[in-house]
CSV table of C-alpha atoms in Angstrom, one decimal:
chain,number,residue,atom,x,y,z
A,1,MET,CA,85.3,108.3,70.8
A,2,ALA,CA,87.2,111.1,69.1
A,3,HIS,CA,89.3,110.4,66.0
A,4,SER,CA,92.1,112.7,64.9
A,5,LEU,CA,92.0,112.6,61.1
A,6,GLY,CA,93.6,115.9,60.2
A,7,TYR,CA,91.9,118.4,57.9
A,8,CYS,CA,89.2,117.3,55.5
A,9,SER,CA,87.0,119.3,53.2
A,10,ALA,CA,83.3,118.4,53.0
A,11,ALA,CA,83.8,116.8,49.6
A,12,ALA,CA,86.8,114.7,50.7
A,13,ASP,CA,85.4,113.9,54.2
A,14,ARG,CA,84.4,110.3,53.3
A,15,LYS,CA,87.7,109.5,51.8
A,16,CYS,CA,89.6,111.1,54.7
A,17,ARG,CA,87.6,109.2,57.3
A,18,ALA,CA,88.3,105.9,55.5
A,19,GLU,CA,92.0,106.6,55.3
A,20,GLY,CA,92.1,107.5,59.0
A,21,GLN,CA,90.2,104.4,60.0
A,22,THR,CA,92.5,102.1,58.1
A,23,ARG,CA,95.6,103.7,59.7
A,24,GLU,CA,94.1,103.2,63.1
A,25,ARG,CA,93.1,99.6,62.6
A,26,ILE,CA,95.7,97.9,60.5
A,27,ALA,CA,99.5,97.9,60.2
A,28,GLY,CA,101.1,100.7,58.1
A,29,PHE,CA,102.4,98.3,55.4
A,30,LYS,CA,98.8,96.9,54.9
A,31,THR,CA,97.1,100.3,54.5
A,32,PRO,CA,95.9,101.0,50.9
A,33,LYS,CA,97.9,103.5,48.9
A,34,THR,CA,94.8,105.0,47.5
A,35,ILE,CA,91.1,104.7,48.2
A,36,ASP,CA,88.8,105.3,45.2
A,37,PHE,CA,85.0,105.4,45.4
A,38,ILE,CA,82.9,104.4,42.3
A,39,GLU,CA,79.2,104.8,41.6
A,40,SER,CA,78.5,101.2,41.0
A,41,LEU,CA,80.4,97.9,40.7
A,42,PRO,CA,80.6,96.2,37.3
A,43,ARG,CA,78.7,92.9,37.4
A,44,ASN,CA,78.1,90.1,35.0
A,45,ALA,CA,74.7,88.7,34.0
A,46,SER,CA,74.5,86.5,37.2
A,47,GLY,CA,75.4,89.4,39.5
A,48,LYS,CA,79.0,88.5,40.3
A,49,ILE,CA,81.4,91.5,40.6
A,50,LEU,CA,83.8,91.7,37.7
A,51,ARG,CA,87.0,92.4,39.7
A,52,ARG,CA,89.2,92.4,36.5
A,53,HIS,CA,87.2,95.4,35.3
A,54,LEU,CA,87.9,97.2,38.5
A,55,ARG,CA,91.7,96.6,38.1
A,56,ASP,CA,91.9,97.5,34.4
A,57,PRO,CA,92.3,101.3,34.9
A,58,TYR,CA,95.3,100.8,37.2
A,59,TRP,CA,97.1,98.6,34.7
A,60,ALA,CA,96.5,100.7,31.6
A,61,GLY,CA,99.7,101.2,29.7
A,62,LYS,CA,101.7,98.7,31.7
A,63,ASP,CA,103.5,95.7,30.1
A,64,ARG,CA,102.9,93.4,33.1
A,65,GLN,CA,100.0,93.2,35.6
A,66,VAL,CA,102.1,92.6,38.7
A,67,ASN,CA,103.8,95.0,41.2
């Protein structure tokens, strides 16, 4: 099955493929505005993912943490 994803450099290929797949599979208003890849997920001592730490960079400098 061929997918038309537009032009992607080798470094941005993974991000470009992820964006293309989300556009193909879910509604436009549900597609993420950005896709960021990180090396490792922050975890607590019991191994649970610290989702608040993942959100912190996006809310830096904002008064409220809602859209």
